[in-house]
Every structure is written in structure tokens, then in C-alpha cells.
Coordinates of C-alpha atoms in Angstrom, one line a residue:
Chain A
X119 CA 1.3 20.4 1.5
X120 CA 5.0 21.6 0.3
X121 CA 7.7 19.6 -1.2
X122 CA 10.7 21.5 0.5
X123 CA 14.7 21.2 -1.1
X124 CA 17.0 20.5 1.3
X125 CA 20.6 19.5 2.0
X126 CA 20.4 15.9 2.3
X127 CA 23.0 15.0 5.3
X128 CA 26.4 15.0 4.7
X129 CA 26.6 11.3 5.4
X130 CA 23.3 10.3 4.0
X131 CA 24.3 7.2 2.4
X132 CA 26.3 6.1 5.4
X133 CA 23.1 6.7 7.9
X134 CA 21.2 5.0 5.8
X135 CA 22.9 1.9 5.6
X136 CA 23.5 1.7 9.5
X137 CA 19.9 1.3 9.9
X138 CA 19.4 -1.3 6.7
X139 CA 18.6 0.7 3.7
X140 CA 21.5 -0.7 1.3
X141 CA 19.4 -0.6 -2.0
X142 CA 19.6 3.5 -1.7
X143 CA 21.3 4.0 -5.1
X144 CA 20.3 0.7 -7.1
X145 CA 22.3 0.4 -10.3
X146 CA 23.4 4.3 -10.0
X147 CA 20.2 5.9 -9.6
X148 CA 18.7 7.4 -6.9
X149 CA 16.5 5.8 -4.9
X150 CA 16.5 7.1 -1.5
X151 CA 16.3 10.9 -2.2
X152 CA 16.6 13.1 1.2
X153 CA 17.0 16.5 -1.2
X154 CA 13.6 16.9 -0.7
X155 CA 11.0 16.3 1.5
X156 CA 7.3 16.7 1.9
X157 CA 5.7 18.9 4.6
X158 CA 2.1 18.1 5.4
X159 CA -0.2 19.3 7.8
X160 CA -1.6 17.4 10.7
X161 CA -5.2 17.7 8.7
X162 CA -4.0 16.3 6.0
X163 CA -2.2 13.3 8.1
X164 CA -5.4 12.5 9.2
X165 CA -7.2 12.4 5.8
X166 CA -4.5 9.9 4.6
X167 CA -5.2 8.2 8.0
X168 CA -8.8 8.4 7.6
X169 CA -8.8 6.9 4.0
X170 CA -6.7 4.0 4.2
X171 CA -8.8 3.0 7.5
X172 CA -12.5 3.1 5.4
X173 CA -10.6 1.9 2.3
X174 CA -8.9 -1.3 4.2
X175 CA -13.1 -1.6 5.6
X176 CA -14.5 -1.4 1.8
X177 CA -11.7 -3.4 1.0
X178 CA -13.1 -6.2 3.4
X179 CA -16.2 -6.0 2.2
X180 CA -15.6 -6.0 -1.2
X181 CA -13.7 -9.3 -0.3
X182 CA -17.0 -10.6 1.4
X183 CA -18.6 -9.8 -2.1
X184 CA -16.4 -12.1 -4.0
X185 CA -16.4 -14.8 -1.5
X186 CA -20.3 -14.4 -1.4
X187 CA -20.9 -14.1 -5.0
X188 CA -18.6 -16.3 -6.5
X189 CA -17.0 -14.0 -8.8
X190 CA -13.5 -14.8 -8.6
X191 CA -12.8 -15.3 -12.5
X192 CA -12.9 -11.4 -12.3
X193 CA -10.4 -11.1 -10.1
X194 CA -8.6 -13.9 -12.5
X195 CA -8.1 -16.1 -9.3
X196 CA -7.5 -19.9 -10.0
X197 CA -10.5 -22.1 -9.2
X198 CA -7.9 -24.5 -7.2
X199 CA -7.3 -21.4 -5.0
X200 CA -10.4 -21.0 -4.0
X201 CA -11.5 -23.5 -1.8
X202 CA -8.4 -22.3 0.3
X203 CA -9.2 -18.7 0.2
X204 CA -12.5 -19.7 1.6
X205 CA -10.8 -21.5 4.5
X206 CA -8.4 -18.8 5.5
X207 CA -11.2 -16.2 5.1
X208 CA -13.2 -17.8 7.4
X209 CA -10.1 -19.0 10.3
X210 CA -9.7 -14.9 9.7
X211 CA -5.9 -15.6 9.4
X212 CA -4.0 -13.7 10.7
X213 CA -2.5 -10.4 8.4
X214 CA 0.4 -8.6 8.9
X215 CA -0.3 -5.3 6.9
X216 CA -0.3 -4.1 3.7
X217 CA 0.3 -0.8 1.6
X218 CA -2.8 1.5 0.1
X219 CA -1.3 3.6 -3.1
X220 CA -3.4 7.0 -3.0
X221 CA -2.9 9.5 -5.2
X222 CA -3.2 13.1 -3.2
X223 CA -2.4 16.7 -3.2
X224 CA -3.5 18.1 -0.2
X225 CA -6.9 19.5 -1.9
X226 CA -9.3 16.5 -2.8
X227 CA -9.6 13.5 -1.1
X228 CA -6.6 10.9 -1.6
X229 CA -7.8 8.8 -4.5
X230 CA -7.3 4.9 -4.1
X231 CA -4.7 3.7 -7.4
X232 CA -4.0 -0.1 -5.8
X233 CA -3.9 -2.1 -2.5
X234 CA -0.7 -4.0 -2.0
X235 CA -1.9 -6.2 0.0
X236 CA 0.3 -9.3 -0.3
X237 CA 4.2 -8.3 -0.6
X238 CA 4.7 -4.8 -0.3
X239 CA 7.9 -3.3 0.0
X240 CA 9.5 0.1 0.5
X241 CA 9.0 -1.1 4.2
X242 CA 12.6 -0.5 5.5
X243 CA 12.4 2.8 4.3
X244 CA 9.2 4.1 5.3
X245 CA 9.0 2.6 9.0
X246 CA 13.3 3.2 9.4
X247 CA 14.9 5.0 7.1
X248 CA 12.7 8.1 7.4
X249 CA 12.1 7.8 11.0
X250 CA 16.1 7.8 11.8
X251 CA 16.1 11.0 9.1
X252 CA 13.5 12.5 11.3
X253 CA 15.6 12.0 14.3
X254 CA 18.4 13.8 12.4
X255 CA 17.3 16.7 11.0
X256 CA 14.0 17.6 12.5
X257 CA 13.2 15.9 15.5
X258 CA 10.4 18.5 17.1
X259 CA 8.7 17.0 14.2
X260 CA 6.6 14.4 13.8
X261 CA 5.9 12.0 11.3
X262 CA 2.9 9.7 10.0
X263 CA 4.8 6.8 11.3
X264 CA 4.5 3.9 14.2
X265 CA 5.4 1.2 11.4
X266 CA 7.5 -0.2 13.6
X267 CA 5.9 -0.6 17.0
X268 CA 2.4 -2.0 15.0
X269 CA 4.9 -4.8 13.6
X270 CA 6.4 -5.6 16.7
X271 CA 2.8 -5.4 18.5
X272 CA 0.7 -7.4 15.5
X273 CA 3.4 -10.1 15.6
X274 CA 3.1 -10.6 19.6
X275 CA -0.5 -10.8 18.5
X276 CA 0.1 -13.5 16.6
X277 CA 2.6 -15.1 18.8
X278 CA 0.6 -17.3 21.0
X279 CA -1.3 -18.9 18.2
X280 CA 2.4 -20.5 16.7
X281 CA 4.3 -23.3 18.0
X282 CA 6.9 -20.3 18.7
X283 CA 8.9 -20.5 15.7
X284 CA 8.3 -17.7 12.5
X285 CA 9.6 -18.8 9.2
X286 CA 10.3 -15.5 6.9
X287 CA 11.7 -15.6 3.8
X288 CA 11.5 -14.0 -0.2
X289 CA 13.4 -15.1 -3.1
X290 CA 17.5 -15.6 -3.5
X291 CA 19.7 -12.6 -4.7
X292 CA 17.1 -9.7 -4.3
X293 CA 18.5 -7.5 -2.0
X294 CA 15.7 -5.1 -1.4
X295 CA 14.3 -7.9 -0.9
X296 CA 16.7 -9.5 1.8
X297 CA 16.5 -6.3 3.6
X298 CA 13.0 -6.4 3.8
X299 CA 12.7 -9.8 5.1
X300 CA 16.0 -9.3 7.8
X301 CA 13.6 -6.1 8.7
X302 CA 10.8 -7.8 9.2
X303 CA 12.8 -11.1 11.0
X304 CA 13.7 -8.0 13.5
X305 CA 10.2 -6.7 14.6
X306 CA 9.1 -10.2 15.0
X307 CA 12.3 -11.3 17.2
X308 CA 11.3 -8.2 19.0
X309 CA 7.9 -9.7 19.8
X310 CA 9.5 -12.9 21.7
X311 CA 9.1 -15.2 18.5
X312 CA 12.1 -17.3 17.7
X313 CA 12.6 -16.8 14.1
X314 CA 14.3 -18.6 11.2
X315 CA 15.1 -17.7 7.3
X316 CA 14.4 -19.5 5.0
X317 CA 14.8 -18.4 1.6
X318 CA 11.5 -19.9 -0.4
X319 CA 13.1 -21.7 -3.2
X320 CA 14.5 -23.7 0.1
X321 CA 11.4 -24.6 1.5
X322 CA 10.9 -28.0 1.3
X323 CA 8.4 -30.7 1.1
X324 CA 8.4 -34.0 3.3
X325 CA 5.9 -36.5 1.6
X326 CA 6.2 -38.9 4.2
X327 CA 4.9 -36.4 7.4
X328 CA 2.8 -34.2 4.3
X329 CA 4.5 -30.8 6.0
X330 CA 6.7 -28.5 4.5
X331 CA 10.1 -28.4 5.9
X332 CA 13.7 -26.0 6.7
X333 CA 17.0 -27.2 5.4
X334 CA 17.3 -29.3 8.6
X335 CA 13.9 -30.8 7.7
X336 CA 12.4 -29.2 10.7
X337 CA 8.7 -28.5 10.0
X338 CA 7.9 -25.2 8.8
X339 CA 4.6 -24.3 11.0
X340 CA 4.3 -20.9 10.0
X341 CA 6.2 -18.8 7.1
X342 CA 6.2 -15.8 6.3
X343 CA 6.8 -15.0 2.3
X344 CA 7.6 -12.2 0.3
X345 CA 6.5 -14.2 -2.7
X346 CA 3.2 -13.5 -4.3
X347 CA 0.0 -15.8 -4.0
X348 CA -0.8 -15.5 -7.6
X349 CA 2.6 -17.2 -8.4
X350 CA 2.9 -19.6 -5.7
X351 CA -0.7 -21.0 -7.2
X352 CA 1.3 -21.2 -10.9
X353 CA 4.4 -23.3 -9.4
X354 CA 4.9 -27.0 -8.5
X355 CA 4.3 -27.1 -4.8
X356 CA 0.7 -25.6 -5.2
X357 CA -0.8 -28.8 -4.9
X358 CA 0.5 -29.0 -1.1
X359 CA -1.6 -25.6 -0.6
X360 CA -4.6 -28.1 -1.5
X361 CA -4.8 -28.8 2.4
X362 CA -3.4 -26.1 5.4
X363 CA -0.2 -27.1 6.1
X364 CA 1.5 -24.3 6.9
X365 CA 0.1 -20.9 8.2
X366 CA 1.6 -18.6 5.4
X367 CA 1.9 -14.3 6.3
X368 CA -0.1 -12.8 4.6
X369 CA -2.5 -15.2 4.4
X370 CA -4.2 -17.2 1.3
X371 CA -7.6 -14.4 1.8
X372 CA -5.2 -11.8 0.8
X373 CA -5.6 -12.8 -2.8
X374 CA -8.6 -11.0 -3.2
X375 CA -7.4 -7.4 -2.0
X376 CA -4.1 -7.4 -4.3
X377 CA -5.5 -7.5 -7.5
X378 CA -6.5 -4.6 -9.5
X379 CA -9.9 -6.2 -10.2
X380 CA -11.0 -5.3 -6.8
X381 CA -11.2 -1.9 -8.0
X382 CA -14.2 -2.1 -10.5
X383 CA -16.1 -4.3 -7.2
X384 CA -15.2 -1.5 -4.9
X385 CA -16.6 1.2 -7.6
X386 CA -19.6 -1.0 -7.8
X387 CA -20.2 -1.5 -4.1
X388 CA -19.4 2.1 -3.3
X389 CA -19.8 4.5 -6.5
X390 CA -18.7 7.7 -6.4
X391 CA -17.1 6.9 -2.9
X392 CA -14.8 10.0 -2.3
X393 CA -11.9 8.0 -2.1
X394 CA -12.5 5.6 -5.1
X395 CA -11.8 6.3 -8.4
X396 CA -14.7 5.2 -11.4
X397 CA -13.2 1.6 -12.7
X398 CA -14.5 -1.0 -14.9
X399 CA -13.3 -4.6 -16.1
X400 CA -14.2 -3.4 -19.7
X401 CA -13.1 -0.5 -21.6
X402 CA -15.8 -0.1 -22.9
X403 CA -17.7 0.2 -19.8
X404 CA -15.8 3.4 -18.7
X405 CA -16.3 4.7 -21.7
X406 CA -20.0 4.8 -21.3
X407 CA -20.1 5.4 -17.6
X408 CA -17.6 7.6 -17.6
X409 CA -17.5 10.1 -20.5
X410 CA -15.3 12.8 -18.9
X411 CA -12.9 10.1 -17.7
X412 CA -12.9 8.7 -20.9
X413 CA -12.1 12.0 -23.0
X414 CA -9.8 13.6 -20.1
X415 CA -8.3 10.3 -19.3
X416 CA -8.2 7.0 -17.9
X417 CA -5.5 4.0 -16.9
X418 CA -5.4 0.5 -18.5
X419 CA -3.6 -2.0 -15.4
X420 CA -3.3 -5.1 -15.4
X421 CA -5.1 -7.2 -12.5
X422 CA -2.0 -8.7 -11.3
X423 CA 0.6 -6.2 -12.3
X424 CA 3.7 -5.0 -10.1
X425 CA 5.3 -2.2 -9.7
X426 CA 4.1 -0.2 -12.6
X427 CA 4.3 -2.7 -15.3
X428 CA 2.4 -2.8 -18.3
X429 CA 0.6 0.7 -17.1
X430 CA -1.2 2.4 -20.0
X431 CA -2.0 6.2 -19.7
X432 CA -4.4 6.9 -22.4
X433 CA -5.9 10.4 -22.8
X434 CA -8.0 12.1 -25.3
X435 CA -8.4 8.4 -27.3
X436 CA -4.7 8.4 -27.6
X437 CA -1.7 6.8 -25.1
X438 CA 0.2 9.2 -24.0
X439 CA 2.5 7.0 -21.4
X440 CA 2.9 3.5 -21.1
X441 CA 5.0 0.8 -19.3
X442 CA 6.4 -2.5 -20.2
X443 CA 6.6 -5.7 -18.3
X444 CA 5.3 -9.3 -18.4
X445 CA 2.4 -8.9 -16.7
X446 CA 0.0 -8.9 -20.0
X447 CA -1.4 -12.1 -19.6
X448 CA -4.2 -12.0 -16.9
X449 CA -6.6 -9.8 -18.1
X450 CA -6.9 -6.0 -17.5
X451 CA -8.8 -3.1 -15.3
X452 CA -9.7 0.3 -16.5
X453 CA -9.6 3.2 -13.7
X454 CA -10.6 7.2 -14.6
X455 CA -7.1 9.3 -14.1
X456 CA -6.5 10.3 -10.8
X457 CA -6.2 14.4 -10.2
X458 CA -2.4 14.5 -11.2
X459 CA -0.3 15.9 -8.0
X460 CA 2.2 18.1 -9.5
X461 CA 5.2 19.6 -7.2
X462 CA 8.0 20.9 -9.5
X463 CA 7.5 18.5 -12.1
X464 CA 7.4 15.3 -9.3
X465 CA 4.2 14.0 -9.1
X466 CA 4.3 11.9 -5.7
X467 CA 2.1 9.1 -4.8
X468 CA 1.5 8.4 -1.5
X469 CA 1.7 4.4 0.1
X470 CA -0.2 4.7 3.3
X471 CA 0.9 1.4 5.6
X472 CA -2.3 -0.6 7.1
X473 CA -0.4 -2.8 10.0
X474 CA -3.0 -5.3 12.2
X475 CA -5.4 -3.7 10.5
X476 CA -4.8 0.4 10.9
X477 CA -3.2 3.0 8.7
X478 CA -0.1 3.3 10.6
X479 CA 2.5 4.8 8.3
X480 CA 3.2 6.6 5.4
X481 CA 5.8 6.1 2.7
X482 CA 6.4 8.7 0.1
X483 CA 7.3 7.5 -3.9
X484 CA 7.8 10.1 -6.7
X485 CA 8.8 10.3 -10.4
X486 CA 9.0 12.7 -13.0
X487 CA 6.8 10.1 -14.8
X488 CA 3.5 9.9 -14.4
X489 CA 3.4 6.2 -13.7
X490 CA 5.4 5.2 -10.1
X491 CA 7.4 2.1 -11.1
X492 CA 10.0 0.1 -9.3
X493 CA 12.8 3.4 -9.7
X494 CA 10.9 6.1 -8.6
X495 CA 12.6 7.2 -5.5
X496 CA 11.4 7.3 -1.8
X497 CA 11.3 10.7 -0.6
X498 CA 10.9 11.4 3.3
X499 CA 8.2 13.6 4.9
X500 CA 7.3 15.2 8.4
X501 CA 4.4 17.1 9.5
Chain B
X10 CA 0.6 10.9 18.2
X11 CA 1.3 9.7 15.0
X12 CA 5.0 8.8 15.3
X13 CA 6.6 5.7 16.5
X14 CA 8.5 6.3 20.1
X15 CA 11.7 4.6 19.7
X16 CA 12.8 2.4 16.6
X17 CA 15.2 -0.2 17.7
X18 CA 16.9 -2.6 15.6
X19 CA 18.3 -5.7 16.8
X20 CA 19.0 -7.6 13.8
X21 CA 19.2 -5.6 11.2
X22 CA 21.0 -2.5 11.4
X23 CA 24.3 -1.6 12.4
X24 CA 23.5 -2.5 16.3
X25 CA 22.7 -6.0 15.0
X26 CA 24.6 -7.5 17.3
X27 CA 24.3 -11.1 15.4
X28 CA 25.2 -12.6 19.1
X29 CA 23.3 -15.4 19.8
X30 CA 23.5 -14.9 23.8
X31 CA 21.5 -11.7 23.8
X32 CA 18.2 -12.0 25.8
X33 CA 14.9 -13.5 23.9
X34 CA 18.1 -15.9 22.9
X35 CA 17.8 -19.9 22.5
X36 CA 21.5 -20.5 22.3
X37 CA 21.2 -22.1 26.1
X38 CA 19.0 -24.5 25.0
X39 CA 21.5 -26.6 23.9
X40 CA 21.6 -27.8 27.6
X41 CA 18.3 -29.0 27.3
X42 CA 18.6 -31.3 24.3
X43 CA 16.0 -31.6 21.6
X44 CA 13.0 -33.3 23.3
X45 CA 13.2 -31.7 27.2
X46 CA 10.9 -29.5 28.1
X47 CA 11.8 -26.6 29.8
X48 CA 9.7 -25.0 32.5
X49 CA 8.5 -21.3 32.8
X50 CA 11.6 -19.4 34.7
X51 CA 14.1 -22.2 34.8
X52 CA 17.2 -20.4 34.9
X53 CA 20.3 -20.6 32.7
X54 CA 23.6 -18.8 34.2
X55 CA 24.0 -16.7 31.5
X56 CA 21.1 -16.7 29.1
X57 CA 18.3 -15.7 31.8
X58 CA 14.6 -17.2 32.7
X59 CA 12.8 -19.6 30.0
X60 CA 9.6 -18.0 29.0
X61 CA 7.7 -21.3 28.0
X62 CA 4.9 -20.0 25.6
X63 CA 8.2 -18.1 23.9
X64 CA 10.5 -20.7 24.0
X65 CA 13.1 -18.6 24.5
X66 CA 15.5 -17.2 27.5
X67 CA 14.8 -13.6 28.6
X68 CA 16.7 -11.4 31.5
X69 CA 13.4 -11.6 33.7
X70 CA 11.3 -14.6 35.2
X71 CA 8.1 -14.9 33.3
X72 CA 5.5 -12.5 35.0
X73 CA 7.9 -10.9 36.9
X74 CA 6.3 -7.6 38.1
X75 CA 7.8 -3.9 38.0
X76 CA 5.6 -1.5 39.9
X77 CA 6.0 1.2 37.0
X78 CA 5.6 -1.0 34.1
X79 CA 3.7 -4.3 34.6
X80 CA 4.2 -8.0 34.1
X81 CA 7.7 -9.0 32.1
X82 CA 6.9 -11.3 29.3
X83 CA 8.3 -12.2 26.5
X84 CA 10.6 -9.1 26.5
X85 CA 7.4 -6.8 26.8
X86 CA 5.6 -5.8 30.0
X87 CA 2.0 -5.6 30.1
X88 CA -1.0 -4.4 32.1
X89 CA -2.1 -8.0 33.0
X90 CA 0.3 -11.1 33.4
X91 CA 0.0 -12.7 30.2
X92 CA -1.7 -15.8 30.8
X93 CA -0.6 -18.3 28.2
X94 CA -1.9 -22.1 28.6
X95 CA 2.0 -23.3 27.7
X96 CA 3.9 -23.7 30.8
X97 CA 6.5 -26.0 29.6
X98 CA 7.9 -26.0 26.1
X99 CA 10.7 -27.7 24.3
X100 CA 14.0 -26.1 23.8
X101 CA 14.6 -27.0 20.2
X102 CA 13.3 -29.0 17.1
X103 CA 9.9 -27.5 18.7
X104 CA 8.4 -27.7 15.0
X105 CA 10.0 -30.1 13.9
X106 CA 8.1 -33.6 15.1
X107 CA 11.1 -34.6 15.0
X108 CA 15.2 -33.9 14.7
X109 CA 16.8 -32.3 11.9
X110 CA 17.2 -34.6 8.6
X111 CA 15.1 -36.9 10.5
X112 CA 12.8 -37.6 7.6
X113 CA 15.0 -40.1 6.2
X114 CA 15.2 -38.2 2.5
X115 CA 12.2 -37.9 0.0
X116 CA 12.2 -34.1 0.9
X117 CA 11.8 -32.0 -2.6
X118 CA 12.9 -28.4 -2.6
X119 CA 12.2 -25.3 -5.6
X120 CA 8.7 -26.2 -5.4
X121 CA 8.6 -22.2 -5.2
X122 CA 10.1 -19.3 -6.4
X123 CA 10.5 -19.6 -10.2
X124 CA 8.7 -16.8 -11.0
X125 CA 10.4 -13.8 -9.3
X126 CA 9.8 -10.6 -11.6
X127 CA 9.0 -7.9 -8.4
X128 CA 6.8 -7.3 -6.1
X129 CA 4.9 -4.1 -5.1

């Protein structure tokens, strides 16, 4: 693997905007960064592909171990949520995709840091952005990447089990966000569904037919949300998630893979897994399990955390990197240090996209920091 | 192969036409009214052939048949004809149970979305 300097296009900002990356340079900074890219081989390709396939499997399982023994306190999942995680478990709603975190450098095995499983972003990027800068630079080359036509496929998959209508919407005034859900509105008009947005703090409630309803009061059969599970279960209208009313994307089940507390049950259902990293719900525990990790290093997360927040980097007893946030509230993981990828001083991490089921993609975040947060910037790749 | 073929974007990049008369389109269904169903390959000068299980207008009848790509539906062609139970489907206010605002008020809205701080 290479990270190779480059000339990024002339009219870089301008081609990435045509195809719907507007959040390229948020508040100044660069976000989209075509400078650089990184060159792996086909091998490698297919030990990210590999990974992300057996981790979304242990991932499963490890769901199966919650549902089975009753341990979602760990995971800190509200008891009222539970009772419709079991449901949609067992319909096996349907899931659009999520994003594996792996930290890799081309040696070991790609090391699993997180599972955004529920509202991952950096979509337009990886599945469009990188794929048009393929097309302009290096277009014998190929790239980890049929994002695109997994979407379009998984929604047609889904498409005869609606009444023909998809809902999709995130919150108000978050244009990455916007983008994202305009993206995703695309792939699934692609598919033949009509679709509608609707931002979420418009969905509304009609007591007298006990659906949730559009700004026209239309019913909204099926939505999909960039909005968390975790906070949706916090807010007023939680108690309408009591019965099924609406089939959300991604589903009520997906509360079990994006939390950080389905680390430790992976590490305990599959220890020393190539792809897993030693975690623990107790300090403590590492530090007995673990004693390299714990004198070499080792990474305090929150359970429910987002986009780096509230990260700890401690090494040799002492932190040596932290993050703030407001995520400090529901209870923490500890996970041994990944092997740090270093390329010129950017240390990359490395979101493999599960679509339908199957790695399909590849998305590529670096930082001179050590912990990837919400402005470390996307970096294409070929192979 | 690991990369996609072609990335087309309809809606949201600069070819995003944002015409509502492009095919996959409901904008004939205004014809129709809220509460007439519309059978599979009615056609609409215009807008195309009704794809029922869809419930929108596309440029070829439902099924139809190329010799080098398979059965039309739904703006896709398959291997088989896509055999959907819904031959007939409403042209608007299909999720509804009933028209817009017909709920007579009592709708609450903000139930979601106070706690925005990011996503992943």
C-alpha cells in the first residue's frame, strides 16, 4: 500500500460539487483531499473485502448473543427498546448497509475500531465522489467500489415489500447531512420507488389513525432516517415505537451492532479473532487480560459515541490523546491500540461499506491525529 | 470486479434534472385522481406505461421484453418477468388511507430530532 501526492484537478472543487459533494471544505478546512491518494493492491482489496464480510457475520452473531442472553444493559440499550429490537430481529427487517472502521496497513490483518451500523455518512463521497475522480484521473484503474449499484439493487430488494412510497429524511440544516439523504433519495428513485423527504423533526403523529404522518398527513409507511436509534428512544415520540408503525431504514435490530459494547461480546465470542482487537467493558479487565495492551496502549470509547468524541488514547498508564464531546454519559468500552498505520505523518483508517449485506466499498479517512473525528478528511484510493 | 460500472445520478448531482416528467415519474397521475387505480401498462401520452407494483410511469410497458436484456420493470430489466402480485395500484395518496390533511388536526410534529450532535 502507498499513499501517492498528487495534483488534485484543477477544478477539483467544481467536479465535486457537480456530482453532490458540497461539504468539501467545511468551515475552511479541508475535507475532501484529492492531493493524495492511496494505492492498494488487489490482495489487499480483498483482505478489506474479506474482513468486513466475516466481521458483518460475527457481527450477527454477536447480535444473536445479546438477543439470546439478555444482556442488553451492556450494550446500555433501554429496556423499552427491547421488546421492539426483538420484533424486527426476528421480521429480519430489512438493512440497507452500514460502515466497518478497520484500522490497516497493508501488513497485519485490518483490525475492527467500530461498526457504524445505523447512520453512517461519508457515503456521497466514497460511492460518488471518488468514483467520478477515478473516472478523471485514472480510469484503467479500478477501485473497491460498487456502492452505488448495491444501493440501487438492495432498495429494489426491498421495493415490493412497501406500499411504493420511501420516506428518507435526517435532521434540519445539516448539510452533509442533506447531501446524504438527497444521495440516498437518488439510488432509491433509481430502483422504481417513489420517494418523499421528509425532514424528521417533520414527521408527524396522527392519534386518531395511531400512524405517523408527512406534512400533507399522508401516512408514512416506511422512512428512512439518518437519525440515531439511541436518540429516537430518548425523545417524545418513542412511545409510538412501542407498536410497528412504520418500517424505519436501518431497522430497530441495528441497535445492537452500533454500539461500542459489541466489541468486548465479539472479543468474547471470538478471542483473538485476527480481525478483532482484545476489548473489555472494564478497565480493569484489559488490564489483566491484556498486559501488553495495557502497558503499550489501549482506547477508552464510549458505547454510544460519534465521530471520535470523548476518545481517550492512554499509553504507558498515562493519556497521551483525548477527545471531547457529549457523549460521556452511557458508560464506556476499553479496546487494546490498534497497530498504528503511519504514511507521512497521516495515519488513515479505513470505512469499508457492507450494502445488503456485502462489503461493497471502501471509503478512505485520515488525520494527523491519531483519533479520526468528524474533520479528518476523505482521501480517494484506486488499486 | 470490484468497481461500480456506471454511477448515474438523477437527483442529486448536477444532471438532476428536478423535472417531474422524467420516466419512473408520477406527475401523470394527476389524471387519475387520488383513489383510481391504475392498471399495469395503461398509457399516459407523455409520461409512458404504469408499472402497478411501482406506482409509477416508465417509457416501457411492464414486462416488456428486449431480446438482449430481458424483462423492463420498474426501470430495470431482468432475467425473469418480475412477477409482482399488484396489478393495479393507486396513483396518489397510496399511503395515505386517506387525502392529504384528511386527519382532521390532532397531528403532533418534533416528536424527533432534538438531539442532533453527529452521526458516524
Amino acid at each position: 500500500m502507498n499513499r501517492v501526492r498528487t495534483s488534485p484537478r484543477r477544478d477539483w472543487q467544481a467536479r465535486v460539487e457537480e456530482v453532490g459533494l458540497l461539504h468539501h471544505s467545511p468551515e475552511g478546512e479541508k475535507y475532501w483531499d484529492e492531493s493524495a491518494y492511496y494505492e492498494l493492491t488487489a490482495r489487499e482489496v480483498d483482505t478489506l473485502e474479506k474482513a468486513a464480510n466475516d466481521l458483518h457475520e460475527m457481527c450477527l452473531a454477536a447480535a444473536q448473543h445479546v438477543l439470546d442472553n439478555h444482556v442488553f444493559a451492556c450494550l446500555g440499550i433501554p429496556v423499552e427498546a427491547v421488546p421492539g429490537i426483538l420484533r424486527s430481529w426476528e421480521r429480519d427487517d430489512f438493512s440497507l448497509y452500514g460502515r466497518f472502521d478497520l484500522a490497516y496497513d497493508g501488513s497485519g490483518p485490518p483490525k475492527l475500531l467500530e461498526y457504524n451500523a445505523d447512520t453512517p455518512t461519508a457515503l456521497v463521497e466514497a460511492a460518488v465522489a471518488q468514483w467520478y475522480w477515478l473516472e478523471d484521473t485514472n480510469r484503467h484503474a479500478d477501485q473497491f467500489n460498487s456502492i452505488h449499484e448495491r444501493l440501487v439493487a438492495a432498495w429494489k430488494r426491498l421495493a415490493p415489500a412497501t406500499d411504493g412510497k420511501m420516506y428518507l429524511g435526517g435532521v434540519k440544516d445539516q448539510l452533509e447531512d442533506e447531501r446524504t439523504v438527497l444521495y440516498l433519495e437518488d439510488t432509491c428513485s433509481q430502483a422504481g420507488l417513489m420517494t418523499g423527504r421528509l425532514f424528521i423533526e417533520d414527521l408527524g403523529f396522527d392519534p386518531a389513525r395511531g400512524k405517523f404522518v408527512d406534512l400533507q398527513a399522508a401516512v408514512v409507511g416506511d422512512y428512512f432516517k439518518l437519525y440515531p436509534w439511541e436518540w429516537m428512544w430518548r425523545e417524545e415520540f418513542s412511545r409510538h415505537l412501542q407498536s410497528d408503525r412504520c418500517r424505519f431504514v436501518e431497522p430497530m435490530w441495528k441497535m445492537l451492532l452500533s454500539n461500542k459494547g459489541l466489541l468486548p461480546v465479539l472479543w468474547q465470542m471470538f478471542p483473538d479473532h485476527p480481525n478483532l482487537l482484545p476489548a473489555y467493558f472494564a478497565e480493569e479487565a484489559l488490564r489483566q487480560n491484556q498486559p501488553a495492551a495495557a502497558e503499550n496502549g489501549y482506547v477508552k470509547k464510549p458505547r454510544l459515541s460519534r465521530e471520535g468524541a470523548n476518545v481517550t488514547i492512554m499509553e504507558h498508564g498515562a493519556v497521551v490523546e483525548e477527545t471531547s464531546g457529549d457523549y460521556d454519559g452511557e458508560g464506556y468500552i476499553w479496546q487494546a491500540m490498534a497497530p498504528r498505520a503511519d504514511f507521512d505523518g497521516n495515519h488513515p483508517v479505513f470505512g469499508v461499506w457492507v450494502v445488503n449485506h456485502e462489503a461493497c466499498g471502501l471509503g478512505i479517512r485520515e488525520d494527523t491525529a491519531r483519533i479520526t473525528g468528524n474533520t479528518s478528511r476523505f482521501v480517494p484510493h484506486l488499486f | 470486479m470490484k468497481r461500480s460500472m456506471t454511477v448515474t445520478l438523477v437527483l442529486s448531482g448536477v444532471l438532476a434534472s428536478g423535472c417531474d416528467d422524467q420516466p419512473g415519474s408520477n406527475a401523470a397521475s394527476w389524471a387519475y385522481g387520488d383513489d383510481q387505480t391504475i392498471t399495469n401498462n395503461t398509457y399516459a401520452p407523455g409520461y409512458g406505461y404504469w408499472h402497478a407494483p411501482y406506482r409509477r410511469w416508465f417509457p416501457y410497458p411492464y414486462n416488456y421484453f428486449d431480446a438482449g436484456r430481458g424483462y423492463y420493470h420498474g426501470g430495470f430489466y431482468s432475467a425473469e418477468p418480475f412477477a409482482s402480485p399488484i396489478t393495479a395500484s393507486r396513483a396518489a395518496g397510496l399511503s395515505a388511507g386517506g387525502r392529504p390533511g384528511a386527519s382532521g388536526g390532532g397531528i403532533s410534529r418534533g416528536g424527533f430530532g432534538r438531539g442532533f450532535s453527529g452521526r458516524s
